[in-house]
Backbone as JSON, one array per atom type, in Angstrom:
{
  "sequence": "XXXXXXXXXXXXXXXXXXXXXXXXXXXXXXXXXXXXXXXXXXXXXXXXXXXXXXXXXXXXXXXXXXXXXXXXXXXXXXXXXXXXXXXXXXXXXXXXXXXXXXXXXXXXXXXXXXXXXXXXXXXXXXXXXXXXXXXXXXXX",
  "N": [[0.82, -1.17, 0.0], [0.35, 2.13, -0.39], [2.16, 5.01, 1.21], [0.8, 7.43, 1.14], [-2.37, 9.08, 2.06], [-4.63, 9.78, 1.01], [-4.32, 8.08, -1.45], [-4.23, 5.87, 0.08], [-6.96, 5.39, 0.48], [-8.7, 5.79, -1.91], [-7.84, 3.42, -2.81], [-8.2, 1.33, -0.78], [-11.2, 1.5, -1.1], [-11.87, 1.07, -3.74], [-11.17, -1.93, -3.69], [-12.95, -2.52, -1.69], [-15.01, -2.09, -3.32], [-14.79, -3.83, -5.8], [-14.66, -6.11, -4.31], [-17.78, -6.09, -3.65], [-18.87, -5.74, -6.2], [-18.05, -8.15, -7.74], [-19.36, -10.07, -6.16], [-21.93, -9.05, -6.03], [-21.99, -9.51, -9.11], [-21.77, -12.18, -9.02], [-23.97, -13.44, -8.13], [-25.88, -12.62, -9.91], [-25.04, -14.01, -11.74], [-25.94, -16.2, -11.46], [-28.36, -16.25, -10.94], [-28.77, -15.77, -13.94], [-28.03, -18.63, -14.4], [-30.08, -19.74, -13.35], [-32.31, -18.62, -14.73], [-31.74, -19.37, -17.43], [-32.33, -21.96, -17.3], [-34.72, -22.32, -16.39], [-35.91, -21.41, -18.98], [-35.22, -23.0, -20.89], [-36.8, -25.36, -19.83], [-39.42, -23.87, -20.33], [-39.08, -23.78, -23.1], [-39.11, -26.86, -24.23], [-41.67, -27.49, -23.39], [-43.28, -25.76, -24.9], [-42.48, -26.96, -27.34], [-43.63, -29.44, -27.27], [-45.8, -28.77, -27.35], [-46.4, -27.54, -29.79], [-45.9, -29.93, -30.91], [-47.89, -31.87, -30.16], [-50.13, -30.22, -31.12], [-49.77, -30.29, -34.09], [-49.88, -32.7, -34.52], [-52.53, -32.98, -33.69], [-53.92, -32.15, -35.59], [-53.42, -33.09, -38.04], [-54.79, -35.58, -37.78], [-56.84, -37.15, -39.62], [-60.33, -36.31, -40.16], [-63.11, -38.06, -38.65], [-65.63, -39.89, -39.82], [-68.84, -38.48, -40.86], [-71.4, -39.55, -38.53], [-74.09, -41.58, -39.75], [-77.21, -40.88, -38.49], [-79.65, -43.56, -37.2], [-82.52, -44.24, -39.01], [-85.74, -43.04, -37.93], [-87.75, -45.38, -36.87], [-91.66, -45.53, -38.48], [-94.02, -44.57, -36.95], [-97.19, -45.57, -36.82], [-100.2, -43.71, -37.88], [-102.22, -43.27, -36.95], [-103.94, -41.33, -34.2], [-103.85, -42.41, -31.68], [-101.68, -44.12, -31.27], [-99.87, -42.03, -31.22], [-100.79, -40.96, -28.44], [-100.02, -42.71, -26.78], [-97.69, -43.07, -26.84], [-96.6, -40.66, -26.17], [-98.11, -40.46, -23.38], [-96.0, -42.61, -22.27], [-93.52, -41.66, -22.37], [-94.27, -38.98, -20.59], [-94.65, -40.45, -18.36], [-92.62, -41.7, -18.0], [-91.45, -44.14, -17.46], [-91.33, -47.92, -17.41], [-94.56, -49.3, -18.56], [-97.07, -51.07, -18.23], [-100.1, -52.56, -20.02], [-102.41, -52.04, -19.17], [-101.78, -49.98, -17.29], [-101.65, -47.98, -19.25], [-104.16, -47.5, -19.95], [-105.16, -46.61, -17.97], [-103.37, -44.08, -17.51], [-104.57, -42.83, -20.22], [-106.79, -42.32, -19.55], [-109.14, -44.26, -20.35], [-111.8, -46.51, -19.66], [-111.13, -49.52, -17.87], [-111.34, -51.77, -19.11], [-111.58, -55.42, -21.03], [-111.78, -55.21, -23.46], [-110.62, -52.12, -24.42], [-107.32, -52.95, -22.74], [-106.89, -54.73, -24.54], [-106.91, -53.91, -26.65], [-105.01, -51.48, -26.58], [-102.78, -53.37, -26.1], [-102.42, -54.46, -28.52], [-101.64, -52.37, -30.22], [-99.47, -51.77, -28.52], [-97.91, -53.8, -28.95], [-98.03, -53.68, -31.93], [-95.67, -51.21, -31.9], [-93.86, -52.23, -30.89], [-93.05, -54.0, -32.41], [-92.33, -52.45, -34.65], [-90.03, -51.24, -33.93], [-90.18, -49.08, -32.06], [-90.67, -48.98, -29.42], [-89.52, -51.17, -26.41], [-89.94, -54.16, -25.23], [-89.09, -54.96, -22.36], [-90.09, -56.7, -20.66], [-92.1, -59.87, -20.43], [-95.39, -58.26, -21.29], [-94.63, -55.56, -20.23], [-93.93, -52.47, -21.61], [-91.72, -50.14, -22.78], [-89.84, -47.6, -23.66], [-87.25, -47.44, -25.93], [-83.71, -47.49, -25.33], [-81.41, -45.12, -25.79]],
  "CA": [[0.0, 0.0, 0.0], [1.0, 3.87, -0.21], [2.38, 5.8, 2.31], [0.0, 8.6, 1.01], [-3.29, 8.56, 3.15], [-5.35, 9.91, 0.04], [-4.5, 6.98, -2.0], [-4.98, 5.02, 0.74], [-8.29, 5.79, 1.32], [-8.87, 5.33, -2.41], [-6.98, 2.05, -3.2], [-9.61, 0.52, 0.16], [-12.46, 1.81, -1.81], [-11.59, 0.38, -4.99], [-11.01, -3.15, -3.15], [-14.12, -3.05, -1.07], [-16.47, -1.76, -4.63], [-14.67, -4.83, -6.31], [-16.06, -7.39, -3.79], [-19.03, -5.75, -3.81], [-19.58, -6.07, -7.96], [-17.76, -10.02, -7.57], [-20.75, -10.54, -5.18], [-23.63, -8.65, -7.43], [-22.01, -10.11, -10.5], [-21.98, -13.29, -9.02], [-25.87, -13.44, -7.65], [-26.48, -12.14, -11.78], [-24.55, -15.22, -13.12], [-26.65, -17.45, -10.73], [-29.71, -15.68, -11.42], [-28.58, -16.59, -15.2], [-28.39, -20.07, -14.6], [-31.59, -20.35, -13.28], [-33.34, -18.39, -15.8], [-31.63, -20.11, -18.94], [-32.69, -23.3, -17.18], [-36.6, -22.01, -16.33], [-36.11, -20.79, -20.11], [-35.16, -24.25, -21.0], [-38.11, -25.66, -19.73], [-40.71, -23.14, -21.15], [-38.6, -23.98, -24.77], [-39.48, -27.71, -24.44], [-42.77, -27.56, -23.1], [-43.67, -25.18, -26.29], [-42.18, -27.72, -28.71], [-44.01, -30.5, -27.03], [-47.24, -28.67, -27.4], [-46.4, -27.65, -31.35], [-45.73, -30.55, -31.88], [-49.12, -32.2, -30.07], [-50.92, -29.41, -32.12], [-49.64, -30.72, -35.25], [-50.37, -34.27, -34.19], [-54.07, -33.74, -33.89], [-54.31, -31.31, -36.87], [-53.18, -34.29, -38.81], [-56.04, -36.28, -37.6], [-58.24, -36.92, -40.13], [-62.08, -36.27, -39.73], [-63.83, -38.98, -38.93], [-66.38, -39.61, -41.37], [-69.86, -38.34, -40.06], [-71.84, -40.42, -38.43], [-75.34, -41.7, -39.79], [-78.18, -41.78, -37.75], [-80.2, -44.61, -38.28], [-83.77, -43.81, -39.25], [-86.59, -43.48, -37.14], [-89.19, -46.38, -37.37], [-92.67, -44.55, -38.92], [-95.32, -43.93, -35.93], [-98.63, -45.11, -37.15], [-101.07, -42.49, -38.86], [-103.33, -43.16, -35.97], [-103.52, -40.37, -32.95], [-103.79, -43.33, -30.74], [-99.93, -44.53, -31.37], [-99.08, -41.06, -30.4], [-101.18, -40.76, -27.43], [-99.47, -44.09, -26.0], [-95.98, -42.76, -26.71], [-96.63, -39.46, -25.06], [-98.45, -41.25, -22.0], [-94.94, -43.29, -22.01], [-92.86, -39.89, -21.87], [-94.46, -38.35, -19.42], [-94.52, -41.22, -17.3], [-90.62, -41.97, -17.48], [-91.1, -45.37, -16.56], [-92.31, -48.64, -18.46], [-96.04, -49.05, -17.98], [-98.1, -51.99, -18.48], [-101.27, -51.96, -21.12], [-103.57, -51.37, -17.82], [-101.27, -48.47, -16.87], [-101.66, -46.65, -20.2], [-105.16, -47.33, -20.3], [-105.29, -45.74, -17.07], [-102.68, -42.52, -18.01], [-105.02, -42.11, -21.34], [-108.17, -42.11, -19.38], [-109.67, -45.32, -20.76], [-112.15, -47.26, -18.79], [-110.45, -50.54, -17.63], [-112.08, -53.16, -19.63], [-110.85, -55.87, -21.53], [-111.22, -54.61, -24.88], [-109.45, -51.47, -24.11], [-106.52, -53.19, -22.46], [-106.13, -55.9, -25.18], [-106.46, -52.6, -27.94], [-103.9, -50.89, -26.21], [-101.91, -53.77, -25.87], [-102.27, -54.68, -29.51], [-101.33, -51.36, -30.47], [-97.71, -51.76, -27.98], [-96.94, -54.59, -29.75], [-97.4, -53.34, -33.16], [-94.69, -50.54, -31.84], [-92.3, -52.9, -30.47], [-92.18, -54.67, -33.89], [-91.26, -51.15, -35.86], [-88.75, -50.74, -33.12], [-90.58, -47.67, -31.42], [-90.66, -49.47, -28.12], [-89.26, -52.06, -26.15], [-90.61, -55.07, -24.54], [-87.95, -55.66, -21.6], [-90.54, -58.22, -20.16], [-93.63, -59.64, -21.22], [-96.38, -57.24, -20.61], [-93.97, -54.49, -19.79], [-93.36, -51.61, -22.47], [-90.93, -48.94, -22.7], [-89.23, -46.89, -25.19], [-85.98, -48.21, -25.96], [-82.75, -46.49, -24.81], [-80.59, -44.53, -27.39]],
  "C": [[0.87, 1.25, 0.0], [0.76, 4.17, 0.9], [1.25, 7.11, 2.27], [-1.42, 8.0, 1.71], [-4.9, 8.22, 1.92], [-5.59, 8.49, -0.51], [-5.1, 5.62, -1.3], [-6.29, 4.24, 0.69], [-9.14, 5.03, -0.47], [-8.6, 3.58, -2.73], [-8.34, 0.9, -2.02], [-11.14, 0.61, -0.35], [-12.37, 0.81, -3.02], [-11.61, -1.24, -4.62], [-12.45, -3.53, -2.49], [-15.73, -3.22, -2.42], [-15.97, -3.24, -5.13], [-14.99, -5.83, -5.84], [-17.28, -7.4, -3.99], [-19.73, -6.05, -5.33], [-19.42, -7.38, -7.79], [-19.39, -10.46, -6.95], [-21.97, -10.32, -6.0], [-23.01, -9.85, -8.42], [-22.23, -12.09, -10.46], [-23.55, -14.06, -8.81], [-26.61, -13.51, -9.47], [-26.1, -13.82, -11.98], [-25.27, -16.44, -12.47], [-28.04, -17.35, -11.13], [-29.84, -16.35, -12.73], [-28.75, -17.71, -15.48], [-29.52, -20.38, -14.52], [-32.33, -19.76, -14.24], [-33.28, -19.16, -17.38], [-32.44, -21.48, -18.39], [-34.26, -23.58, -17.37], [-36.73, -21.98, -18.1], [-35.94, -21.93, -20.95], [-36.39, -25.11, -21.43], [-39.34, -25.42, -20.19], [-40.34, -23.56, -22.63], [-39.35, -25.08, -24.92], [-40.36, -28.55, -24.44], [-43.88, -26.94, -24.54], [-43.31, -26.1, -27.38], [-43.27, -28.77, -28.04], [-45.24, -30.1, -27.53], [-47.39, -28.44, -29.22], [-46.67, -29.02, -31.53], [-47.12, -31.6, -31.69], [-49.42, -31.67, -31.19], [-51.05, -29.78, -33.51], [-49.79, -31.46, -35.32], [-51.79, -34.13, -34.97], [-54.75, -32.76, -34.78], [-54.4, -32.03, -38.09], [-54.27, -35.42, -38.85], [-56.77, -35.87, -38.18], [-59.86, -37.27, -39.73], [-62.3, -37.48, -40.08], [-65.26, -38.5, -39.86], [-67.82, -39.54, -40.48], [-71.02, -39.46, -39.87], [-73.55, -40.62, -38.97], [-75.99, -41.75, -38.77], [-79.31, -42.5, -38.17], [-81.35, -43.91, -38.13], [-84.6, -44.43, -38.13], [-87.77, -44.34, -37.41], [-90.24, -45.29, -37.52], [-93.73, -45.23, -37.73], [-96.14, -44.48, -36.74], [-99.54, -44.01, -37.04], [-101.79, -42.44, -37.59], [-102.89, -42.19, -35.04], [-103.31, -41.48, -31.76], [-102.3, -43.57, -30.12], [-99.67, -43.19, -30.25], [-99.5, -40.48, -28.76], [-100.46, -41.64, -26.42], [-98.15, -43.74, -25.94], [-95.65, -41.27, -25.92], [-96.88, -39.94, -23.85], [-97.31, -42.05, -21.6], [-93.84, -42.07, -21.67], [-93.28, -39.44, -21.07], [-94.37, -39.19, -18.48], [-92.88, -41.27, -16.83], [-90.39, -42.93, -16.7], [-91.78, -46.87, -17.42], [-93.47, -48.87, -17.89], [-96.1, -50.75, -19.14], [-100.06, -51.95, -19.46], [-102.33, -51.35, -20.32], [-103.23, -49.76, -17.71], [-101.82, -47.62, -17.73], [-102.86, -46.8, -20.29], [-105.71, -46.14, -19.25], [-104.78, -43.96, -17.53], [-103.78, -42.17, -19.43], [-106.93, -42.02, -21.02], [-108.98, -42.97, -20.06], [-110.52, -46.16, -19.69], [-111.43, -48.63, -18.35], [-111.15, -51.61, -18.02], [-111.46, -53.9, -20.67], [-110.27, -55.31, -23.01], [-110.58, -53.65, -25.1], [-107.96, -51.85, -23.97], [-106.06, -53.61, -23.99], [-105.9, -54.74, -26.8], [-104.93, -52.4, -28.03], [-102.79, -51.99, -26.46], [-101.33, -54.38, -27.29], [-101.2, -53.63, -30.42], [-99.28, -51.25, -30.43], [-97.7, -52.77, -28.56], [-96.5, -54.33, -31.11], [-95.85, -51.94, -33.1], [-93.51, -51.07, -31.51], [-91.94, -53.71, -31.94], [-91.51, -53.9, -35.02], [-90.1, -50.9, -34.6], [-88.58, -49.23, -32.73], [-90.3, -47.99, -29.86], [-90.14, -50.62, -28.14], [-90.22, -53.06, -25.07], [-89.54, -55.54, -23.84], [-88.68, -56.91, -21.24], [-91.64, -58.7, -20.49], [-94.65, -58.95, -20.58], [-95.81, -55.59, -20.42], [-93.16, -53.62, -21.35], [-92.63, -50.58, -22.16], [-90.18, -48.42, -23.54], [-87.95, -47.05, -25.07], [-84.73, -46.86, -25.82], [-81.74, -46.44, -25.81], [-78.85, -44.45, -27.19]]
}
């Protein structure tokens, strides 16, 4: 060191600022690492997703699907009274039941109408017959 006090005084300054930057500059170059590394990560996460993206861009359209046709309702209002009275119910009903839901007296010839009727719908494949006696509109 100098005998001069001045220089001194400088020359301790100059030594203590140069730890002081070593120290910042070193915190920076750490800082650095971690951000190239975070920066890394965001790079390879972005290619992964291009390159998804371009995956399922590549996927060709499936081909649209038909739906199959609906069996034809008989002309009669009857049919449709029996398939509404089945809708609103939201449950399978028995030929009694719907004679009942359509306000029908309960007599045979009624029932065995009605029940004529649900069978001709279960054979267009309007309704189902899970059990015998038991109608319900088949599940889609």
């Amino acid at each position: 060191m100098s005998d001069n006090p001045q220089i001194s005084a400088v020359l301790t300054y100059i030594e203590a600022r140069m730890r002081e930057l070593d120290k910042e500059a070193g915190q920076l170059r750490s800082r650095i690492e971690d951000l190239t590394a975070h920066l890394g990560e965001l790079d390879a996460e972005s290619e992964n997703l291009r390159i998804t993206r371009k995956t399922l861009l590549a996927i060709p359209r499936p081909d649209p699907v038909q739906e199959t046709p609906r069996p034809d309702v008989p002309d009669h209002p009857a049919y449709q009274q029996i398939l509404t009275a089945l809708t609103d119910a939201g449950r399978p009903m028995q030929a009694r039941d719907l004679c009942e839901a359509l306000d029908l007296p309960i007599l045979p010839k009624n029932t065995e109408g009605i029940r004529s009727k649900l069978k001709r719908l279960v054979t267009r494949g309007i309704l189902a017959e899970p059990e015998p006696g038991l109608f319900t509109q088949p599940r889609t």
